[in-house]
Amino acid sequence: MQLQQLASFVAVAETAHFTHAAERMRLAQPSLSKQIKALEAELGAPLFSRARGNVTLTPAGEALLPLARRILADAETARREVAELAGLGRGRVRLGATPSLCAGLLAEALARFHDDYPGIDLLVEEGGSRDLVRDLARGQLDLALIILPLQSSDPSLVTEEILRENLVVVSPAGTRPRRPYVRIEELRGRPMVMFRRGYDVREATLNACRQAGFEPRFAVEGGEMDAVLRFVEAGLGVAVVPSMVLDGRPGLAGTPLAPPGLRRVVALAHRKDVEPIRAAQAFRATLLSYLSEAAEEGSLPQGVELSTPPAEL
């Protein structure tokens, strides 16, 4: 079994098309088909069903796909780790982060890391925690900033808490409630702008409303972070959002929820079975240093506080 064969197999599985897969792999289609046939012969089972031009995975192909992705990702990690032995002059960090963190604290940390290690490429994947956890488990990311608790326990991951943050009710500037807090019950019947499925803050909001005995009324549903904030600015409704995303948005006002309110925990995660590459460890150190300095200077966004410093990787 060769890595090239597995890469061709994954390309066909993801494109559901031999010609498109060959283009992705920069191979002639007969060469790619030959690799797939050789792989099927070695495994003793067909991997694809080819009926009326449709290419679908067989049960054997479905079983192989996550394993093939993991093998290819581990091979890439090994290649990069060996390349880094000469130092941190070159390399790449694949980082996942939720949209609120990308819009908030992450940009400054990335800028500092780029200044310190200009030869290391940064690949940032933006997504919800569920998607990021899946990509970590597949080996497609080196590190990810996710929200705890995870929706499902995953023993293959190591998570370390780094930040705690308040969730606030956001409304157009000038419509802030007179009181310093909003109770979750006061959102009953109010039009709300709601994130798409997969956002942790969506689940936190829904759970809080249901515990208070009501279902929220959606004015708009399905947005990403920037869209939700713009819809609120336009007066379509209020939303529950992480406090850090309000920095630099004078058109919005955030009001904390009544104590104990809603909070979220931000954690840095990596795979347990693979030690993070040196470039990833360097990014972690830069991120924690930046957050620590910001906390000491009092420049963390309002409602955000540093957790107990985690142990070294």
PDB file of C-alpha atoms in Angstrom:
ATOM      1  CA  MET A   1       0.000   0.000   0.000  1.00  0.00           C
ATOM      2  CA  GLN A   2       1.535   3.284  -1.137  1.00  0.00           C
ATOM      3  CA  LEU A   3       0.827   6.833   0.001  1.00  0.00           C
ATOM      4  CA  GLN A   4       0.188   7.866  -3.599  1.00  0.00           C
ATOM      5  CA  GLN A   5      -2.478   5.175  -3.897  1.00  0.00           C
ATOM      6  CA  LEU A   6      -4.161   6.359  -0.710  1.00  0.00           C
ATOM      7  CA  ALA A   7      -4.033   9.985  -1.882  1.00  0.00           C
ATOM      8  CA  SER A   8      -5.671   8.996  -5.160  1.00  0.00           C
ATOM      9  CA  PHE A   9      -8.311   7.009  -3.292  1.00  0.00           C
ATOM     10  CA  VAL A  10      -9.138  10.000  -1.052  1.00  0.00           C
ATOM     11  CA  ALA A  11      -9.304  12.306  -4.079  1.00  0.00           C
ATOM     12  CA  VAL A  12     -11.833  10.049  -5.812  1.00  0.00           C
ATOM     13  CA  ALA A  13     -13.850   9.676  -2.609  1.00  0.00           C
ATOM     14  CA  GLU A  14     -14.025  13.442  -2.087  1.00  0.00           C
ATOM     15  CA  THR A  15     -14.786  14.386  -5.687  1.00  0.00           C
ATOM     16  CA  ALA A  16     -16.954  11.326  -6.523  1.00  0.00           C
ATOM     17  CA  HIS A  17     -15.409  11.546  -9.979  1.00  0.00           C
ATOM     18  CA  PHE A  18     -12.324   9.879 -11.470  1.00  0.00           C
ATOM     19  CA  THR A  19     -11.607  12.681 -13.956  1.00  0.00           C
ATOM     20  CA  HIS A  20     -11.862  15.422 -11.334  1.00  0.00           C
ATOM     21  CA  ALA A  21      -9.734  13.377  -8.961  1.00  0.00           C
ATOM     22  CA  ALA A  22      -7.072  12.920 -11.633  1.00  0.00           C
ATOM     23  CA  GLU A  23      -7.024  16.686 -12.226  1.00  0.00           C
ATOM     24  CA  ARG A  24      -6.576  17.309  -8.495  1.00  0.00           C
ATOM     25  CA  MET A  25      -3.742  14.786  -8.330  1.00  0.00           C
ATOM     26  CA  ARG A  26      -2.240  16.087 -11.590  1.00  0.00           C
ATOM     27  CA  LEU A  27      -2.305  12.597 -13.053  1.00  0.00           C
ATOM     28  CA  ALA A  28      -3.618  11.122 -16.249  1.00  0.00           C
ATOM     29  CA  GLN A  29      -6.916   9.376 -15.523  1.00  0.00           C
ATOM     30  CA  PRO A  30      -5.629   5.935 -16.639  1.00  0.00           C
ATOM     31  CA  SER A  31      -2.750   6.262 -14.148  1.00  0.00           C
ATOM     32  CA  LEU A  32      -5.118   7.146 -11.326  1.00  0.00           C
ATOM     33  CA  SER A  33      -7.472   4.295 -12.222  1.00  0.00           C
ATOM     34  CA  LYS A  34      -4.515   1.920 -12.236  1.00  0.00           C
ATOM     35  CA  GLN A  35      -3.538   3.039  -8.735  1.00  0.00           C
ATOM     36  CA  ILE A  36      -7.073   2.448  -7.449  1.00  0.00           C
ATOM     37  CA  LYS A  37      -7.221  -1.006  -9.020  1.00  0.00           C
ATOM     38  CA  ALA A  38      -3.860  -1.915  -7.502  1.00  0.00           C
ATOM     39  CA  LEU A  39      -5.060  -0.767  -4.088  1.00  0.00           C
ATOM     40  CA  GLU A  40      -8.277  -2.757  -4.427  1.00  0.00           C
ATOM     41  CA  ALA A  41      -6.304  -5.833  -5.445  1.00  0.00           C
ATOM     42  CA  GLU A  42      -4.000  -5.487  -2.440  1.00  0.00           C
ATOM     43  CA  LEU A  43      -6.906  -5.028  -0.032  1.00  0.00           C
ATOM     44  CA  GLY A  44      -8.974  -7.757  -1.649  1.00  0.00           C
ATOM     45  CA  ALA A  45     -12.157  -5.697  -1.927  1.00  0.00           C
ATOM     46  CA  PRO A  46     -13.639  -3.094  -4.284  1.00  0.00           C
ATOM     47  CA  LEU A  47     -13.547   0.441  -2.903  1.00  0.00           C
ATOM     48  CA  PHE A  48     -15.944   2.148  -5.297  1.00  0.00           C
ATOM     49  CA  SER A  49     -19.219   1.294  -6.968  1.00  0.00           C
ATOM     50  CA  ARG A  50     -19.329   2.530 -10.543  1.00  0.00           C
ATOM     51  CA  ALA A  51     -22.907   2.506 -11.829  1.00  0.00           C
ATOM     52  CA  ARG A  52     -24.259   4.708 -14.629  1.00  0.00           C
ATOM     53  CA  GLY A  53     -21.509   7.220 -14.205  1.00  0.00           C
ATOM     54  CA  ASN A  54     -22.012   7.556 -10.444  1.00  0.00           C
ATOM     55  CA  VAL A  55     -19.013   6.848  -8.217  1.00  0.00           C
ATOM     56  CA  THR A  56     -19.865   5.918  -4.629  1.00  0.00           C
ATOM     57  CA  LEU A  57     -17.943   4.265  -1.822  1.00  0.00           C
ATOM     58  CA  THR A  58     -18.506   0.614  -1.048  1.00  0.00           C
ATOM     59  CA  PRO A  59     -18.616  -0.483   2.614  1.00  0.00           C
ATOM     60  CA  ALA A  60     -14.904  -1.292   2.299  1.00  0.00           C
ATOM     61  CA  GLY A  61     -14.245   2.177   0.889  1.00  0.00           C
ATOM     62  CA  GLU A  62     -16.204   3.841   3.703  1.00  0.00           C
ATOM     63  CA  ALA A  63     -14.133   1.922   6.247  1.00  0.00           C
ATOM     64  CA  LEU A  64     -10.856   2.886   4.560  1.00  0.00           C
ATOM     65  CA  LEU A  65     -11.567   6.609   4.045  1.00  0.00           C
ATOM     66  CA  PRO A  66     -11.008   7.904   7.619  1.00  0.00           C
ATOM     67  CA  LEU A  67      -7.956   5.658   7.985  1.00  0.00           C
ATOM     68  CA  ALA A  68      -6.497   6.875   4.699  1.00  0.00           C
ATOM     69  CA  ARG A  69      -7.012  10.505   5.717  1.00  0.00           C
ATOM     70  CA  ARG A  70      -5.282   9.862   9.029  1.00  0.00           C
ATOM     71  CA  ILE A  71      -2.327   8.066   7.371  1.00  0.00           C
ATOM     72  CA  LEU A  72      -1.842  10.891   4.860  1.00  0.00           C
ATOM     73  CA  ALA A  73      -2.075  13.548   7.555  1.00  0.00           C
ATOM     74  CA  ASP A  74       0.430  11.718   9.758  1.00  0.00           C
ATOM     75  CA  ALA A  75       2.804  11.347   6.815  1.00  0.00           C
ATOM     76  CA  GLU A  76       2.579  15.107   6.204  1.00  0.00           C
ATOM     77  CA  THR A  77       3.217  15.782   9.893  1.00  0.00           C
ATOM     78  CA  ALA A  78       6.278  13.511   9.816  1.00  0.00           C
ATOM     79  CA  ARG A  79       7.608  15.235   6.712  1.00  0.00           C
ATOM     80  CA  ARG A  80       7.237  18.669   8.289  1.00  0.00           C
ATOM     81  CA  GLU A  81       8.733  17.540  11.594  1.00  0.00           C
ATOM     82  CA  VAL A  82      11.848  16.250   9.850  1.00  0.00           C
ATOM     83  CA  ALA A  83      12.082  19.455   7.824  1.00  0.00           C
ATOM     84  CA  GLU A  84      12.011  21.443  11.062  1.00  0.00           C
ATOM     85  CA  LEU A  85      15.033  19.690  12.542  1.00  0.00           C
ATOM     86  CA  ALA A  86      17.183  22.401  11.039  1.00  0.00           C
ATOM     87  CA  GLY A  87      15.306  24.944  13.150  1.00  0.00           C
ATOM     88  CA  LEU A  88      12.201  27.077  12.964  1.00  0.00           C
ATOM     89  CA  GLY A  89      13.311  28.935   9.878  1.00  0.00           C
ATOM     90  CA  ARG A  90      10.621  27.287   7.797  1.00  0.00           C
ATOM     91  CA  GLY A  91       7.531  25.170   8.215  1.00  0.00           C
ATOM     92  CA  ARG A  92       3.775  25.511   8.521  1.00  0.00           C
ATOM     93  CA  VAL A  93       1.206  25.637  11.305  1.00  0.00           C
ATOM     94  CA  ARG A  94      -2.349  24.518  10.580  1.00  0.00           C
ATOM     95  CA  LEU A  95      -4.544  26.286  13.100  1.00  0.00           C
ATOM     96  CA  GLY A  96      -8.282  26.034  13.598  1.00  0.00           C
ATOM     97  CA  ALA A  97     -10.328  28.688  15.401  1.00  0.00           C
ATOM     98  CA  THR A  98     -13.929  29.686  15.904  1.00  0.00           C
ATOM     99  CA  PRO A  99     -15.150  32.780  14.009  1.00  0.00           C
ATOM    100  CA  SER A 100     -15.427  34.905  17.157  1.00  0.00           C
ATOM    101  CA  LEU A 101     -11.779  34.252  18.024  1.00  0.00           C
ATOM    102  CA  CYS A 102     -10.677  34.990  14.463  1.00  0.00           C
ATOM    103  CA  ALA A 103     -12.529  38.297  14.669  1.00  0.00           C
ATOM    104  CA  GLY A 104     -11.187  39.049  18.143  1.00  0.00           C
ATOM    105  CA  LEU A 105      -7.937  38.112  19.853  1.00  0.00           C
ATOM    106  CA  LEU A 106      -6.340  35.862  17.275  1.00  0.00           C
ATOM    107  CA  ALA A 107      -5.219  38.483  14.753  1.00  0.00           C
ATOM    108  CA  GLU A 108      -2.741  40.152  17.134  1.00  0.00           C
ATOM    109  CA  ALA A 109      -1.267  36.816  18.218  1.00  0.00           C
ATOM    110  CA  LEU A 110      -0.842  35.753  14.590  1.00  0.00           C
ATOM    111  CA  ALA A 111       0.882  39.036  13.753  1.00  0.00           C
ATOM    112  CA  ARG A 112       3.325  38.582  16.639  1.00  0.00           C
ATOM    113  CA  PHE A 113       4.075  35.000  15.599  1.00  0.00           C
ATOM    114  CA  HIS A 114       4.646  36.056  11.989  1.00  0.00           C
ATOM    115  CA  ASP A 115       7.121  38.717  13.125  1.00  0.00           C
ATOM    116  CA  ASP A 116       9.011  36.191  15.255  1.00  0.00           C
ATOM    117  CA  TYR A 117       8.956  33.350  12.703  1.00  0.00           C
ATOM    118  CA  PRO A 118       8.562  34.887   9.220  1.00  0.00           C
ATOM    119  CA  GLY A 119       9.539  31.643   7.499  1.00  0.00           C
ATOM    120  CA  ILE A 120       6.659  29.655   8.951  1.00  0.00           C
ATOM    121  CA  ASP A 121       3.453  29.679   6.954  1.00  0.00           C
ATOM    122  CA  LEU A 122       0.167  30.032   8.826  1.00  0.00           C
ATOM    123  CA  LEU A 123      -2.928  28.218   7.619  1.00  0.00           C
ATOM    124  CA  VAL A 124      -6.053  29.239   9.557  1.00  0.00           C
ATOM    125  CA  GLU A 125      -9.225  27.164   9.271  1.00  0.00           C
ATOM    126  CA  GLU A 126     -12.325  28.937  10.566  1.00  0.00           C
ATOM    127  CA  GLY A 127     -15.243  26.865  11.808  1.00  0.00           C
ATOM    128  CA  GLY A 128     -17.393  25.727  14.686  1.00  0.00           C
ATOM    129  CA  SER A 129     -15.908  23.634  17.468  1.00  0.00           C
ATOM    130  CA  ARG A 130     -17.525  20.439  16.206  1.00  0.00           C
ATOM    131  CA  ASP A 131     -15.954  20.842  12.773  1.00  0.00           C
ATOM    132  CA  LEU A 132     -12.577  21.750  14.265  1.00  0.00           C
ATOM    133  CA  VAL A 133     -12.601  18.729  16.584  1.00  0.00           C
ATOM    134  CA  ARG A 134     -13.342  16.508  13.598  1.00  0.00           C
ATOM    135  CA  ASP A 135     -10.476  18.033  11.587  1.00  0.00           C
ATOM    136  CA  LEU A 136      -8.087  17.613  14.523  1.00  0.00           C
ATOM    137  CA  ALA A 137      -9.005  13.952  14.864  1.00  0.00           C
ATOM    138  CA  ARG A 138      -8.399  13.460  11.139  1.00  0.00           C
ATOM    139  CA  GLY A 139      -4.966  15.053  11.417  1.00  0.00           C
ATOM    140  CA  GLN A 140      -5.904  17.998   9.216  1.00  0.00           C
ATOM    141  CA  LEU A 141      -5.019  20.565  11.905  1.00  0.00           C
ATOM    142  CA  ASP A 142      -2.076  20.890  14.290  1.00  0.00           C
ATOM    143  CA  LEU A 143      -3.874  22.981  16.911  1.00  0.00           C
ATOM    144  CA  ALA A 144      -7.377  24.369  17.353  1.00  0.00           C
ATOM    145  CA  LEU A 145      -8.987  26.974  19.567  1.00  0.00           C
ATOM    146  CA  ILE A 146     -12.312  25.452  20.537  1.00  0.00           C
ATOM    147  CA  ILE A 147     -15.115  25.959  23.048  1.00  0.00           C
ATOM    148  CA  LEU A 148     -15.570  23.696  26.080  1.00  0.00           C
ATOM    149  CA  PRO A 149     -17.303  21.539  26.995  1.00  0.00           C
ATOM    150  CA  LEU A 150     -17.159  19.461  23.836  1.00  0.00           C
ATOM    151  CA  GLN A 151     -20.498  18.223  22.572  1.00  0.00           C
ATOM    152  CA  SER A 152     -19.166  14.684  22.791  1.00  0.00           C
ATOM    153  CA  SER A 153     -16.145  13.373  24.654  1.00  0.00           C
ATOM    154  CA  ASP A 154     -13.194  12.554  22.429  1.00  0.00           C
ATOM    155  CA  PRO A 155     -10.404  10.630  24.171  1.00  0.00           C
ATOM    156  CA  SER A 156      -8.084  11.240  21.217  1.00  0.00           C
ATOM    157  CA  LEU A 157      -7.758  14.964  22.040  1.00  0.00           C
ATOM    158  CA  VAL A 158      -5.965  16.958  24.708  1.00  0.00           C
ATOM    159  CA  THR A 159      -7.675  20.235  25.691  1.00  0.00           C
ATOM    160  CA  GLU A 160      -6.278  22.989  27.893  1.00  0.00           C
ATOM    161  CA  GLU A 161      -8.362  25.904  29.080  1.00  0.00           C
ATOM    162  CA  ILE A 162      -6.879  29.325  28.304  1.00  0.00           C
ATOM    163  CA  LEU A 163      -9.716  31.880  28.507  1.00  0.00           C
ATOM    164  CA  ARG A 164     -13.118  32.441  30.062  1.00  0.00           C
ATOM    165  CA  GLU A 165     -15.543  34.857  28.456  1.00  0.00           C
ATOM    166  CA  ASN A 166     -18.989  36.297  29.141  1.00  0.00           C
ATOM    167  CA  LEU A 167     -21.796  36.004  26.629  1.00  0.00           C
ATOM    168  CA  VAL A 168     -23.777  39.232  26.249  1.00  0.00           C
ATOM    169  CA  VAL A 169     -27.044  40.334  24.682  1.00  0.00           C
ATOM    170  CA  VAL A 170     -26.160  42.596  21.779  1.00  0.00           C
ATOM    171  CA  SER A 171     -28.462  45.263  20.376  1.00  0.00           C
ATOM    172  CA  PRO A 172     -28.070  48.394  18.236  1.00  0.00           C
ATOM    173  CA  ALA A 173     -26.208  51.218  19.971  1.00  0.00           C
ATOM    174  CA  GLY A 174     -28.657  53.594  21.615  1.00  0.00           C
ATOM    175  CA  THR A 175     -31.085  50.821  22.573  1.00  0.00           C
ATOM    176  CA  ARG A 176     -29.108  49.474  25.532  1.00  0.00           C
ATOM    177  CA  PRO A 177     -31.401  48.552  28.458  1.00  0.00           C
ATOM    178  CA  ARG A 178     -31.425  50.996  31.344  1.00  0.00           C
ATOM    179  CA  ARG A 179     -30.456  48.279  33.808  1.00  0.00           C
ATOM    180  CA  PRO A 180     -26.907  46.861  33.808  1.00  0.00           C
ATOM    181  CA  TYR A 181     -28.133  43.303  33.196  1.00  0.00           C
ATOM    182  CA  VAL A 182     -30.666  41.467  31.094  1.00  0.00           C
ATOM    183  CA  ARG A 183     -32.391  38.372  32.419  1.00  0.00           C
ATOM    184  CA  ILE A 184     -32.734  35.472  30.022  1.00  0.00           C
ATOM    185  CA  GLU A 185     -36.516  35.509  30.630  1.00  0.00           C
ATOM    186  CA  GLU A 186     -36.669  38.999  29.112  1.00  0.00           C
ATOM    187  CA  LEU A 187     -35.789  37.515  25.725  1.00  0.00           C
ATOM    188  CA  ARG A 188     -39.110  35.647  25.636  1.00  0.00           C
ATOM    189  CA  GLY A 189     -41.053  36.827  22.589  1.00  0.00           C
ATOM    190  CA  ARG A 190     -38.321  39.207  21.422  1.00  0.00           C
ATOM    191  CA  PRO A 191     -37.101  38.777  17.836  1.00  0.00           C
ATOM    192  CA  MET A 192     -33.650  37.216  17.895  1.00  0.00           C
ATOM    193  CA  VAL A 193     -30.911  36.798  15.324  1.00  0.00           C
ATOM    194  CA  MET A 194     -29.601  33.249  15.618  1.00  0.00           C
ATOM    195  CA  PHE A 195     -26.395  31.614  14.405  1.00  0.00           C
ATOM    196  CA  ARG A 196     -26.372  28.654  12.081  1.00  0.00           C
ATOM    197  CA  ARG A 197     -26.313  25.136  13.458  1.00  0.00           C
ATOM    198  CA  GLY A 198     -22.870  24.082  14.663  1.00  0.00           C
ATOM    199  CA  TYR A 199     -22.133  27.279  16.611  1.00  0.00           C
ATOM    200  CA  ASP A 200     -21.579  26.610  20.308  1.00  0.00           C
ATOM    201  CA  VAL A 201     -23.133  29.927  21.275  1.00  0.00           C
ATOM    202  CA  ARG A 202     -26.312  28.872  19.456  1.00  0.00           C
ATOM    203  CA  GLU A 203     -26.590  25.763  21.606  1.00  0.00           C
ATOM    204  CA  ALA A 204     -25.817  27.735  24.772  1.00  0.00           C
ATOM    205  CA  THR A 205     -28.544  30.270  23.930  1.00  0.00           C
ATOM    206  CA  LEU A 206     -31.147  27.644  23.094  1.00  0.00           C
ATOM    207  CA  ASN A 207     -30.400  25.672  26.260  1.00  0.00           C
ATOM    208  CA  ALA A 208     -30.634  28.783  28.447  1.00  0.00           C
ATOM    209  CA  CYS A 209     -33.967  29.806  26.919  1.00  0.00           C
ATOM    210  CA  ARG A 210     -35.416  26.318  27.290  1.00  0.00           C
ATOM    211  CA  GLN A 211     -34.281  26.103  30.901  1.00  0.00           C
ATOM    212  CA  ALA A 212     -36.158  29.369  31.432  1.00  0.00           C
ATOM    213  CA  GLY A 213     -39.266  27.716  29.971  1.00  0.00           C
ATOM    214  CA  PHE A 214     -39.576  29.155  26.477  1.00  0.00           C
ATOM    215  CA  GLU A 215     -38.496  28.706  22.875  1.00  0.00           C
ATOM    216  CA  PRO A 216     -36.753  31.751  21.369  1.00  0.00           C
ATOM    217  CA  ARG A 217     -38.421  33.590  18.518  1.00  0.00           C
ATOM    218  CA  PHE A 218     -36.135  33.809  15.481  1.00  0.00           C
ATOM    219  CA  ALA A 219     -36.251  36.894  13.286  1.00  0.00           C
ATOM    220  CA  VAL A 220     -33.301  35.605  11.234  1.00  0.00           C
ATOM    221  CA  GLU A 221     -31.595  32.238  11.547  1.00  0.00           C
ATOM    222  CA  GLY A 222     -28.512  30.668  10.018  1.00  0.00           C
ATOM    223  CA  GLY A 223     -25.924  33.439  10.004  1.00  0.00           C
ATOM    224  CA  GLU A 224     -22.181  33.423  10.514  1.00  0.00           C
ATOM    225  CA  MET A 225     -20.639  35.762  13.115  1.00  0.00           C
ATOM    226  CA  ASP A 226     -20.230  38.849  10.930  1.00  0.00           C
ATOM    227  CA  ALA A 227     -23.688  38.428   9.404  1.00  0.00           C
ATOM    228  CA  VAL A 228     -25.337  38.077  12.815  1.00  0.00           C
ATOM    229  CA  LEU A 229     -23.708  41.294  14.039  1.00  0.00           C
ATOM    230  CA  ARG A 230     -24.721  43.169  10.888  1.00  0.00           C
ATOM    231  CA  PHE A 231     -28.316  41.938  11.175  1.00  0.00           C
ATOM    232  CA  VAL A 232     -28.449  43.212  14.763  1.00  0.00           C
ATOM    233  CA  GLU A 233     -27.011  46.581  13.663  1.00  0.00           C
ATOM    234  CA  ALA A 234     -29.808  46.758  11.085  1.00  0.00           C
ATOM    235  CA  GLY A 235     -32.408  46.342  13.846  1.00  0.00           C
ATOM    236  CA  LEU A 236     -33.668  42.885  12.908  1.00  0.00           C
ATOM    237  CA  GLY A 237     -33.375  41.638  16.478  1.00  0.00           C
ATOM    238  CA  VAL A 238     -31.046  41.003  19.386  1.00  0.00           C
ATOM    239  CA  ALA A 239     -28.496  38.207  19.676  1.00  0.00           C
ATOM    240  CA  VAL A 240     -26.429  36.487  22.337  1.00  0.00           C
ATOM    241  CA  VAL A 241     -22.753  36.724  21.357  1.00  0.00           C
ATOM    242  CA  PRO A 242     -19.262  36.451  22.905  1.00  0.00           C
ATOM    243  CA  SER A 243     -18.283  39.769  24.438  1.00  0.00           C
ATOM    244  CA  MET A 244     -14.958  39.992  22.568  1.00  0.00           C
ATOM    245  CA  VAL A 245     -16.587  40.402  19.153  1.00  0.00           C
ATOM    246  CA  LEU A 246     -17.956  43.840  20.086  1.00  0.00           C
ATOM    247  CA  ASP A 247     -14.519  45.473  20.093  1.00  0.00           C
ATOM    248  CA  GLY A 248     -14.372  47.995  17.253  1.00  0.00           C
ATOM    249  CA  ARG A 249     -18.140  47.931  16.617  1.00  0.00           C
ATOM    250  CA  PRO A 250     -19.505  51.298  17.813  1.00  0.00           C
ATOM    251  CA  GLY A 251     -22.880  50.540  16.237  1.00  0.00           C
ATOM    252  CA  LEU A 252     -23.541  47.779  18.765  1.00  0.00           C
ATOM    253  CA  ALA A 253     -24.054  47.670  22.526  1.00  0.00           C
ATOM    254  CA  GLY A 254     -23.578  44.581  24.668  1.00  0.00           C
ATOM    255  CA  THR A 255     -25.437  43.979  27.939  1.00  0.00           C
ATOM    256  CA  PRO A 256     -24.396  41.165  30.293  1.00  0.00           C
ATOM    257  CA  LEU A 257     -26.949  38.552  31.245  1.00  0.00           C
ATOM    258  CA  ALA A 258     -28.044  38.623  34.866  1.00  0.00           C
ATOM    259  CA  PRO A 259     -25.740  36.719  37.208  1.00  0.00           C
ATOM    260  CA  PRO A 260     -24.718  33.989  36.962  1.00  0.00           C
ATOM    261  CA  GLY A 261     -25.288  34.739  33.277  1.00  0.00           C
ATOM    262  CA  LEU A 262     -23.735  32.714  30.497  1.00  0.00           C
ATOM    263  CA  ARG A 263     -20.018  32.121  30.071  1.00  0.00           C
ATOM    264  CA  ARG A 264     -17.916  30.073  27.716  1.00  0.00           C
ATOM    265  CA  VAL A 265     -14.522  28.471  28.067  1.00  0.00           C
ATOM    266  CA  VAL A 266     -11.945  28.764  25.279  1.00  0.00           C
ATOM    267  CA  ALA A 267      -9.412  25.948  25.069  1.00  0.00           C
ATOM    268  CA  LEU A 268      -6.428  25.018  22.947  1.00  0.00           C
ATOM    269  CA  ALA A 269      -6.674  21.454  21.639  1.00  0.00           C
ATOM    270  CA  HIS A 270      -4.388  18.999  19.887  1.00  0.00           C
ATOM    271  CA  ARG A 271      -4.270  15.280  19.211  1.00  0.00           C
ATOM    272  CA  LYS A 272      -3.187  13.087  22.086  1.00  0.00           C
ATOM    273  CA  ASP A 273      -1.446  10.453  19.965  1.00  0.00           C
ATOM    274  CA  VAL A 274       0.808  12.862  18.034  1.00  0.00           C
ATOM    275  CA  GLU A 275       3.113  15.380  19.698  1.00  0.00           C
ATOM    276  CA  PRO A 276       2.568  18.840  18.164  1.00  0.00           C
ATOM    277  CA  ILE A 277       5.294  19.834  15.745  1.00  0.00           C
ATOM    278  CA  ARG A 278       7.828  22.433  16.904  1.00  0.00           C
ATOM    279  CA  ALA A 279       6.203  25.206  14.885  1.00  0.00           C
ATOM    280  CA  ALA A 280       2.855  24.482  16.562  1.00  0.00           C
ATOM    281  CA  GLN A 281       4.508  24.504  19.984  1.00  0.00           C
ATOM    282  CA  ALA A 282       6.101  27.837  19.142  1.00  0.00           C
ATOM    283  CA  PHE A 283       2.726  29.276  18.163  1.00  0.00           C
ATOM    284  CA  ARG A 284       1.193  28.066  21.415  1.00  0.00           C
ATOM    285  CA  ALA A 285       3.967  29.779  23.382  1.00  0.00           C
ATOM    286  CA  THR A 286       3.454  33.018  21.411  1.00  0.00           C
ATOM    287  CA  LEU A 287      -0.305  32.931  21.940  1.00  0.00           C
ATOM    288  CA  LEU A 288      -0.052  32.352  25.696  1.00  0.00           C
ATOM    289  CA  SER A 289       2.615  35.047  26.042  1.00  0.00           C
ATOM    290  CA  TYR A 290       0.439  37.531  24.171  1.00  0.00           C
ATOM    291  CA  LEU A 291      -2.627  36.726  26.296  1.00  0.00           C
ATOM    292  CA  SER A 292      -0.638  36.952  29.524  1.00  0.00           C
ATOM    293  CA  GLU A 293       0.756  40.366  28.601  1.00  0.00           C
ATOM    294  CA  ALA A 294      -2.679  41.602  27.559  1.00  0.00           C
ATOM    295  CA  ALA A 295      -4.129  40.458  30.882  1.00  0.00           C
ATOM    296  CA  GLU A 296      -1.383  42.228  32.847  1.00  0.00           C
ATOM    297  CA  GLU A 297      -1.883  45.420  30.848  1.00  0.00           C
ATOM    298  CA  GLY A 298      -5.663  45.244  31.237  1.00  0.00           C
ATOM    299  CA  SER A 299      -6.107  45.204  27.462  1.00  0.00           C
ATOM    300  CA  LEU A 300      -8.120  42.005  27.159  1.00  0.00           C
ATOM    301  CA  PRO A 301     -11.603  42.696  25.772  1.00  0.00           C
ATOM    302  CA  GLN A 302     -14.277  43.443  28.354  1.00  0.00           C
ATOM    303  CA  GLY A 303     -15.760  40.260  29.763  1.00  0.00           C
ATOM    304  CA  VAL A 304     -12.674  38.148  28.941  1.00  0.00           C
ATOM    305  CA  GLU A 305     -10.290  36.815  31.573  1.00  0.00           C
ATOM    306  CA  LEU A 306      -7.226  34.596  31.450  1.00  0.00           C
ATOM    307  CA  SER A 307      -7.513  31.099  32.869  1.00  0.00           C
ATOM    308  CA  THR A 308      -4.841  29.474  35.016  1.00  0.00           C
ATOM    309  CA  PRO A 309      -1.752  29.073  32.775  1.00  0.00           C
ATOM    310  CA  PRO A 310      -1.774  25.532  31.302  1.00  0.00           C
ATOM    311  CA  ALA A 311       1.169  23.173  31.516  1.00  0.00           C
ATOM    312  CA  GLU A 312       3.722  22.880  28.730  1.00  0.00           C
ATOM    313  CA  LEU A 313       2.885  20.635  25.785  1.00  0.00           C
TER     314      LEU A 313
END
